[in-house]
PDB file of C-alpha atoms in Angstrom:
ATOM      1  CA  MET A   1     -10.089  -2.751 -33.063  1.00  0.00           C
ATOM      2  CA  THR A   2     -11.784  -3.856 -29.833  1.00  0.00           C
ATOM      3  CA  THR A   3     -15.248  -5.346 -30.250  1.00  0.00           C
ATOM      4  CA  VAL A   4     -17.793  -4.690 -27.510  1.00  0.00           C
ATOM      5  CA  LEU A   5     -21.151  -6.153 -26.500  1.00  0.00           C
ATOM      6  CA  ILE A   6     -23.244  -3.723 -24.419  1.00  0.00           C
ATOM      7  CA  VAL A   7     -25.526  -5.288 -21.802  1.00  0.00           C
ATOM      8  CA  ASP A   8     -27.990  -3.062 -19.934  1.00  0.00           C
ATOM      9  CA  ASP A   9     -31.737  -3.206 -19.378  1.00  0.00           C
ATOM     10  CA  GLN A  10     -32.087   0.551 -19.987  1.00  0.00           C
ATOM     11  CA  PRO A  11     -32.341   1.392 -23.716  1.00  0.00           C
ATOM     12  CA  LEU A  12     -31.148   4.958 -23.155  1.00  0.00           C
ATOM     13  CA  GLN A  13     -28.085   3.696 -21.278  1.00  0.00           C
ATOM     14  CA  ARG A  14     -27.241   1.306 -24.108  1.00  0.00           C
ATOM     15  CA  TYR A  15     -27.702   4.091 -26.637  1.00  0.00           C
ATOM     16  CA  GLY A  16     -25.373   6.404 -24.742  1.00  0.00           C
ATOM     17  CA  PHE A  17     -22.634   3.788 -24.448  1.00  0.00           C
ATOM     18  CA  SER A  18     -23.031   2.898 -28.108  1.00  0.00           C
ATOM     19  CA  LEU A  19     -22.669   6.517 -29.210  1.00  0.00           C
ATOM     20  CA  LEU A  20     -19.515   6.902 -27.155  1.00  0.00           C
ATOM     21  CA  LEU A  21     -17.862   3.684 -28.295  1.00  0.00           C
ATOM     22  CA  ASP A  22     -18.705   4.197 -31.953  1.00  0.00           C
ATOM     23  CA  SER A  23     -17.248   7.713 -31.800  1.00  0.00           C
ATOM     24  CA  VAL A  24     -13.693   6.398 -31.461  1.00  0.00           C
ATOM     25  CA  PRO A  25     -11.898   4.345 -34.118  1.00  0.00           C
ATOM     26  CA  GLU A  26     -10.445   1.727 -31.755  1.00  0.00           C
ATOM     27  CA  THR A  27     -13.778   0.305 -30.545  1.00  0.00           C
ATOM     28  CA  GLU A  28     -16.712  -1.254 -32.368  1.00  0.00           C
ATOM     29  CA  VAL A  29     -20.085  -2.115 -30.842  1.00  0.00           C
ATOM     30  CA  VAL A  30     -21.051  -5.491 -32.302  1.00  0.00           C
ATOM     31  CA  GLY A  31     -24.270  -5.992 -30.358  1.00  0.00           C
ATOM     32  CA  GLU A  32     -26.541  -5.078 -27.483  1.00  0.00           C
ATOM     33  CA  ALA A  33     -28.461  -7.126 -24.919  1.00  0.00           C
ATOM     34  CA  ALA A  34     -31.198  -6.125 -22.485  1.00  0.00           C
ATOM     35  CA  HIS A  35     -30.788  -8.935 -19.936  1.00  0.00           C
ATOM     36  CA  GLY A  36     -28.400 -11.654 -18.843  1.00  0.00           C
ATOM     37  CA  GLY A  37     -29.844 -14.484 -20.873  1.00  0.00           C
ATOM     38  CA  GLU A  38     -29.596 -12.474 -24.059  1.00  0.00           C
ATOM     39  CA  ALA A  39     -26.045 -11.452 -23.104  1.00  0.00           C
ATOM     40  CA  VAL A  40     -24.956 -15.089 -22.778  1.00  0.00           C
ATOM     41  CA  ARG A  41     -26.437 -15.986 -26.158  1.00  0.00           C
ATOM     42  CA  LYS A  42     -24.951 -12.994 -27.961  1.00  0.00           C
ATOM     43  CA  ALA A  43     -21.542 -13.396 -26.339  1.00  0.00           C
ATOM     44  CA  ALA A  44     -21.419 -16.973 -27.680  1.00  0.00           C
ATOM     45  CA  GLU A  45     -22.597 -15.860 -31.103  1.00  0.00           C
ATOM     46  CA  LEU A  46     -20.561 -12.660 -31.544  1.00  0.00           C
ATOM     47  CA  ARG A  47     -17.473 -13.508 -29.439  1.00  0.00           C
ATOM     48  CA  PRO A  48     -16.736  -9.871 -28.531  1.00  0.00           C
ATOM     49  CA  ASP A  49     -13.452  -8.882 -26.954  1.00  0.00           C
ATOM     50  CA  VAL A  50     -15.269  -7.131 -24.106  1.00  0.00           C
ATOM     51  CA  VAL A  51     -18.742  -7.470 -22.605  1.00  0.00           C
ATOM     52  CA  LEU A  52     -19.849  -4.249 -20.920  1.00  0.00           C
ATOM     53  CA  MET A  53     -22.101  -5.738 -18.241  1.00  0.00           C
ATOM     54  CA  ASP A  54     -24.761  -4.166 -16.057  1.00  0.00           C
ATOM     55  CA  VAL A  55     -25.429  -5.978 -12.770  1.00  0.00           C
ATOM     56  CA  ARG A  56     -29.036  -5.337 -11.906  1.00  0.00           C
ATOM     57  CA  MET A  57     -31.340  -6.578 -14.644  1.00  0.00           C
ATOM     58  CA  PRO A  58     -34.643  -8.471 -14.691  1.00  0.00           C
ATOM     59  CA  GLY A  59     -34.477 -12.209 -15.223  1.00  0.00           C
ATOM     60  CA  MET A  60     -30.871 -13.394 -15.299  1.00  0.00           C
ATOM     61  CA  ASP A  61     -28.758 -10.720 -13.645  1.00  0.00           C
ATOM     62  CA  GLY A  62     -25.281  -9.620 -14.635  1.00  0.00           C
ATOM     63  CA  ILE A  63     -23.539 -11.820 -12.085  1.00  0.00           C
ATOM     64  CA  GLU A  64     -24.989 -15.062 -13.413  1.00  0.00           C
ATOM     65  CA  ALA A  65     -24.461 -13.906 -16.990  1.00  0.00           C
ATOM     66  CA  THR A  66     -20.830 -13.125 -16.186  1.00  0.00           C
ATOM     67  CA  ARG A  67     -20.364 -16.552 -14.610  1.00  0.00           C
ATOM     68  CA  ARG A  68     -21.764 -18.302 -17.682  1.00  0.00           C
ATOM     69  CA  ILE A  69     -19.813 -16.226 -20.180  1.00  0.00           C
ATOM     70  CA  THR A  70     -16.458 -16.647 -18.439  1.00  0.00           C
ATOM     71  CA  ALA A  71     -17.071 -20.349 -17.738  1.00  0.00           C
ATOM     72  CA  THR A  72     -16.954 -21.068 -21.471  1.00  0.00           C
ATOM     73  CA  GLY A  73     -13.267 -20.170 -21.559  1.00  0.00           C
ATOM     74  CA  ASP A  74     -13.937 -18.116 -24.668  1.00  0.00           C
ATOM     75  CA  ARG A  75     -12.113 -14.901 -25.558  1.00  0.00           C
ATOM     76  CA  SER A  76     -14.699 -12.501 -24.131  1.00  0.00           C
ATOM     77  CA  ARG A  77     -13.801 -10.609 -20.970  1.00  0.00           C
ATOM     78  CA  VAL A  78     -16.389  -8.918 -18.788  1.00  0.00           C
ATOM     79  CA  LEU A  79     -16.229  -5.351 -17.542  1.00  0.00           C
ATOM     80  CA  VAL A  80     -18.906  -4.688 -14.939  1.00  0.00           C
ATOM     81  CA  LEU A  81     -20.514  -1.283 -14.696  1.00  0.00           C
ATOM     82  CA  THR A  82     -22.189  -0.513 -11.411  1.00  0.00           C
ATOM     83  CA  THR A  83     -23.372   2.196  -9.051  1.00  0.00           C
ATOM     84  CA  PHE A  84     -20.965   1.242  -6.287  1.00  0.00           C
ATOM     85  CA  ASP A  85     -22.641   3.065  -3.414  1.00  0.00           C
ATOM     86  CA  LEU A  86     -25.896   1.230  -4.059  1.00  0.00           C
ATOM     87  CA  ASP A  87     -24.823  -2.031  -5.645  1.00  0.00           C
ATOM     88  CA  GLU A  88     -23.700  -4.715  -3.205  1.00  0.00           C
ATOM     89  CA  TYR A  89     -22.984  -7.314  -5.865  1.00  0.00           C
ATOM     90  CA  VAL A  90     -19.624  -6.099  -7.178  1.00  0.00           C
ATOM     91  CA  HIS A  91     -17.596  -8.624  -5.218  1.00  0.00           C
ATOM     92  CA  ALA A  92     -19.835 -11.445  -6.397  1.00  0.00           C
ATOM     93  CA  ALA A  93     -19.410 -10.280  -9.992  1.00  0.00           C
ATOM     94  CA  LEU A  94     -15.629 -10.377  -9.670  1.00  0.00           C
ATOM     95  CA  ARG A  95     -15.843 -13.837  -8.150  1.00  0.00           C
ATOM     96  CA  ALA A  96     -17.960 -14.863 -11.108  1.00  0.00           C
ATOM     97  CA  GLY A  97     -15.099 -14.024 -13.443  1.00  0.00           C
ATOM     98  CA  ALA A  98     -15.424 -10.341 -14.288  1.00  0.00           C
ATOM     99  CA  SER A  99     -12.117  -8.716 -15.156  1.00  0.00           C
ATOM    100  CA  GLY A 100     -12.936  -5.524 -13.284  1.00  0.00           C
ATOM    101  CA  PHE A 101     -15.474  -2.830 -12.700  1.00  0.00           C
ATOM    102  CA  LEU A 102     -16.165   0.835 -13.289  1.00  0.00           C
ATOM    103  CA  LEU A 103     -18.729   3.199 -11.886  1.00  0.00           C
ATOM    104  CA  LYS A 104     -21.555   4.154 -14.211  1.00  0.00           C
ATOM    105  CA  ASP A 105     -20.672   7.794 -13.685  1.00  0.00           C
ATOM    106  CA  ALA A 106     -17.112   7.233 -14.928  1.00  0.00           C
ATOM    107  CA  ARG A 107     -15.813   9.825 -17.374  1.00  0.00           C
ATOM    108  CA  PRO A 108     -15.840   8.790 -21.040  1.00  0.00           C
ATOM    109  CA  GLU A 109     -12.050   8.558 -21.167  1.00  0.00           C
ATOM    110  CA  GLU A 110     -12.084   6.291 -18.091  1.00  0.00           C
ATOM    111  CA  LEU A 111     -14.579   3.937 -19.713  1.00  0.00           C
ATOM    112  CA  LEU A 112     -12.571   3.775 -22.942  1.00  0.00           C
ATOM    113  CA  ALA A 113      -9.342   3.166 -21.027  1.00  0.00           C
ATOM    114  CA  GLY A 114     -11.075   0.455 -19.006  1.00  0.00           C
ATOM    115  CA  ILE A 115     -12.278  -1.321 -22.119  1.00  0.00           C
ATOM    116  CA  ARG A 116      -8.778  -1.216 -23.620  1.00  0.00           C
ATOM    117  CA  ALA A 117      -7.284  -2.591 -20.398  1.00  0.00           C
ATOM    118  CA  VAL A 118      -9.735  -5.482 -20.197  1.00  0.00           C
ATOM    119  CA  ALA A 119      -9.259  -6.306 -23.870  1.00  0.00           C
ATOM    120  CA  ILE A 120      -5.526  -6.937 -23.375  1.00  0.00           C
ATOM    121  CA  GLY A 121      -6.059  -8.986 -20.213  1.00  0.00           C
ATOM    122  CA  ASP A 122      -5.236  -6.308 -17.662  1.00  0.00           C
ATOM    123  CA  ALA A 123      -7.204  -5.335 -14.581  1.00  0.00           C
ATOM    124  CA  VAL A 124      -9.406  -2.310 -15.079  1.00  0.00           C
ATOM    125  CA  ILE A 125      -9.017  -0.936 -11.582  1.00  0.00           C
ATOM    126  CA  ALA A 126      -5.735   0.036 -10.007  1.00  0.00           C
ATOM    127  CA  PRO A 127      -4.376  -2.414  -7.405  1.00  0.00           C
ATOM    128  CA  ALA A 128      -5.024   0.051  -4.569  1.00  0.00           C
ATOM    129  CA  LEU A 129      -8.668   0.342  -5.632  1.00  0.00           C
ATOM    130  CA  THR A 130      -8.891  -3.438  -5.852  1.00  0.00           C
ATOM    131  CA  ARG A 131      -7.725  -3.618  -2.254  1.00  0.00           C
ATOM    132  CA  ARG A 132     -10.234  -0.964  -1.205  1.00  0.00           C
ATOM    133  CA  LEU A 133     -13.071  -2.807  -2.918  1.00  0.00           C
ATOM    134  CA  LEU A 134     -12.235  -6.123  -1.301  1.00  0.00           C
ATOM    135  CA  HIS A 135     -11.845  -4.553   2.126  1.00  0.00           C
ATOM    136  CA  GLN A 136     -15.283  -3.015   1.625  1.00  0.00           C
ATOM    137  CA  PHE A 137     -16.711  -6.538   1.326  1.00  0.00           C
ATOM    138  CA  ALA A 138     -14.286  -8.301   3.655  1.00  0.00           C
ATOM    139  CA  HIS A 139     -16.788  -8.378   6.509  1.00  0.00           C
ATOM    140  CA  LEU A 140     -18.979 -10.602   4.335  1.00  0.00           C
ATOM    141  CA  LEU A 141     -16.227 -13.227   4.174  1.00  0.00           C
ATOM    142  CA  PRO A 142     -16.048 -15.219   7.439  1.00  0.00           C
ATOM    143  CA  PRO A 143     -12.693 -16.703   8.433  1.00  0.00           C
ATOM    144  CA  ARG A 144     -12.263 -20.242   7.155  1.00  0.00           C
ATOM    145  CA  PRO A 145     -12.593 -22.971   9.820  1.00  0.00           C
ATOM    146  CA  GLY A 146      -9.185 -24.381  10.628  1.00  0.00           C
ATOM    147  CA  GLY A 147      -7.392 -21.581   8.819  1.00  0.00           C
ATOM    148  CA  PRO A 148      -6.772 -20.949   5.118  1.00  0.00           C
ATOM    149  CA  ALA A 149      -7.813 -23.739   2.774  1.00  0.00           C
ATOM    150  CA  LYS A 150      -5.192 -25.753   0.934  1.00  0.00           C
ATOM    151  CA  ASP A 151      -5.090 -25.226  -2.803  1.00  0.00           C
ATOM    152  CA  THR A 152      -2.932 -27.088  -5.302  1.00  0.00           C
ATOM    153  CA  ARG A 153      -2.623 -23.912  -7.342  1.00  0.00           C
ATOM    154  CA  LEU A 154      -0.867 -22.203  -4.455  1.00  0.00           C
ATOM    155  CA  SER A 155       1.434 -25.157  -3.837  1.00  0.00           C
ATOM    156  CA  SER A 156       2.737 -24.809  -7.396  1.00  0.00           C
ATOM    157  CA  LEU A 157       4.141 -21.350  -6.650  1.00  0.00           C
ATOM    158  CA  THR A 158       7.770 -20.798  -5.743  1.00  0.00           C
ATOM    159  CA  ASP A 159       8.516 -18.885  -2.538  1.00  0.00           C
ATOM    160  CA  ARG A 160       9.132 -15.712  -4.531  1.00  0.00           C
ATOM    161  CA  GLU A 161       5.937 -16.129  -6.551  1.00  0.00           C
ATOM    162  CA  ARG A 162       3.956 -16.613  -3.355  1.00  0.00           C
ATOM    163  CA  GLU A 163       5.472 -13.406  -1.991  1.00  0.00           C
ATOM    164  CA  ILE A 164       4.444 -11.632  -5.187  1.00  0.00           C
ATOM    165  CA  LEU A 165       0.886 -12.941  -4.853  1.00  0.00           C
ATOM    166  CA  VAL A 166       0.716 -11.754  -1.238  1.00  0.00           C
ATOM    167  CA  ALA A 167       1.984  -8.324  -2.324  1.00  0.00           C
ATOM    168  CA  MET A 168      -0.656  -8.179  -5.046  1.00  0.00           C
ATOM    169  CA  GLY A 169      -3.253  -9.059  -2.428  1.00  0.00           C
ATOM    170  CA  LYS A 170      -2.081  -6.087  -0.371  1.00  0.00           C
ATOM    171  CA  GLY A 171      -2.864  -3.846  -3.306  1.00  0.00           C
ATOM    172  CA  TRP A 172       0.713  -3.075  -4.302  1.00  0.00           C
ATOM    173  CA  ASN A 173       1.396  -2.133  -7.899  1.00  0.00           C
ATOM    174  CA  ASN A 174       4.428  -3.398  -9.812  1.00  0.00           C
ATOM    175  CA  GLY A 175       6.534  -0.399  -8.842  1.00  0.00           C
ATOM    176  CA  GLU A 176       5.823  -0.865  -5.146  1.00  0.00           C
ATOM    177  CA  ILE A 177       6.570  -4.576  -5.369  1.00  0.00           C
ATOM    178  CA  ALA A 178       9.829  -3.863  -7.193  1.00  0.00           C
ATOM    179  CA  THR A 179      10.914  -1.377  -4.523  1.00  0.00           C
ATOM    180  CA  HIS A 180      10.020  -3.693  -1.644  1.00  0.00           C
ATOM    181  CA  PHE A 181      11.820  -6.744  -3.022  1.00  0.00           C
ATOM    182  CA  VAL A 182      14.635  -4.764  -4.709  1.00  0.00           C
ATOM    183  CA  LEU A 183      13.749  -6.042  -8.169  1.00  0.00           C
ATOM    184  CA  SER A 184      13.360  -4.393 -11.545  1.00  0.00           C
ATOM    185  CA  GLU A 185       9.809  -3.717 -12.702  1.00  0.00           C
ATOM    186  CA  SER A 186      10.365  -5.967 -15.704  1.00  0.00           C
ATOM    187  CA  THR A 187      11.301  -8.813 -13.344  1.00  0.00           C
ATOM    188  CA  VAL A 188       8.198  -8.158 -11.265  1.00  0.00           C
ATOM    189  CA  LYS A 189       6.064  -8.163 -14.412  1.00  0.00           C
ATOM    190  CA  SER A 190       7.508 -11.557 -15.330  1.00  0.00           C
ATOM    191  CA  HIS A 191       6.785 -12.895 -11.838  1.00  0.00           C
ATOM    192  CA  VAL A 192       3.212 -11.591 -11.987  1.00  0.00           C
ATOM    193  CA  GLY A 193       2.709 -13.267 -15.357  1.00  0.00           C
ATOM    194  CA  ARG A 194       3.921 -16.605 -14.011  1.00  0.00           C
ATOM    195  CA  VAL A 195       1.730 -16.292 -10.922  1.00  0.00           C
ATOM    196  CA  LEU A 196      -1.343 -15.621 -13.056  1.00  0.00           C
ATOM    197  CA  ALA A 197      -0.538 -18.585 -15.287  1.00  0.00           C
ATOM    198  CA  LYS A 198       0.036 -21.012 -12.424  1.00  0.00           C
ATOM    199  CA  ILE A 199      -3.101 -20.116 -10.476  1.00  0.00           C
ATOM    200  CA  GLY A 200      -5.246 -19.904 -13.603  1.00  0.00           C
ATOM    201  CA  ALA A 201      -6.237 -16.279 -13.008  1.00  0.00           C
ATOM    202  CA  ARG A 202      -7.502 -14.300 -15.978  1.00  0.00           C
ATOM    203  CA  ASP A 203      -6.040 -11.078 -14.619  1.00  0.00           C
ATOM    204  CA  ARG A 204      -4.726  -9.325 -11.530  1.00  0.00           C
ATOM    205  CA  VAL A 205      -8.183  -8.815 -10.029  1.00  0.00           C
ATOM    206  CA  GLN A 206      -8.835 -12.552  -9.990  1.00  0.00           C
ATOM    207  CA  ALA A 207      -5.434 -13.155  -8.381  1.00  0.00           C
ATOM    208  CA  VAL A 208      -6.240 -10.724  -5.585  1.00  0.00           C
ATOM    209  CA  ILE A 209      -9.567 -12.430  -4.967  1.00  0.00           C
ATOM    210  CA  LEU A 210      -7.816 -15.799  -4.702  1.00  0.00           C
ATOM    211  CA  ALA A 211      -5.351 -14.289  -2.210  1.00  0.00           C
ATOM    212  CA  TYR A 212      -8.291 -13.089  -0.106  1.00  0.00           C
ATOM    213  CA  ASP A 213     -10.149 -16.370  -0.407  1.00  0.00           C
ATOM    214  CA  HIS A 214      -7.162 -18.347   0.858  1.00  0.00           C
ATOM    215  CA  GLY A 215      -6.168 -16.103   3.725  1.00  0.00           C
ATOM    216  CA  LEU A 216      -3.098 -14.565   2.088  1.00  0.00           C
ATOM    217  CA  ALA A 217      -4.588 -11.077   2.229  1.00  0.00           C
ATOM    218  CA  GLY A 218      -7.400  -9.261   3.944  1.00  0.00           C
ATOM    219  CA  PRO A 219      -8.591  -9.146   7.552  1.00  0.00           C
ATOM    220  CA  HIS A 220      -8.072 -12.868   8.138  1.00  0.00           C
ATOM    221  CA  ALA A 221      -4.562 -13.055   6.686  1.00  0.00           C
ATOM    222  CA  GLU A 222      -1.952 -14.626   8.866  1.00  0.00           C
TER     223      GLU A 222
END
């Protein structure tokens, strides 16, 4: 059973999500919130597996709420729902600690699959879509003066693990990485797990963002 907190300032939207999630046996809606401040309080109180988070809300928005929820280090993971063509805050939400995002017009089965993925610590969006998202916002990220910043998390990686991180930053999935480096997919999965642990990333999305932030991927990569 995956417990879910629904956060949206539109009552009808919350009602629709609640009906969908309560219609399947593997999910349970444990609460609702109409704005970010309420979401932070209820996440701390209810400790849901997944917080289904809107971005644009009055008062504290979804980005700040996501940052506060994930900063606690608690079990709750955040899945952002957004209208991508209109919402320019997706990248900021991922930086704030969200485990992924879905469009608000996603099909019901896509939303349910996304919630399941986030609940087990996976990225909601496919690696190729992660790459596409970050490229969409890459022009907002100026090159770092003097080149990529040094980071002790990166220095802890072995040469192979660094190569895996770079490949993840390029949007490659495990199968593509395995083919490129002539490894089994199980070996790649183990490498990915160690990379995530060493850099302190909650999931693959956060690892890709770190790769972009430090010049290992994206338009400013060396």
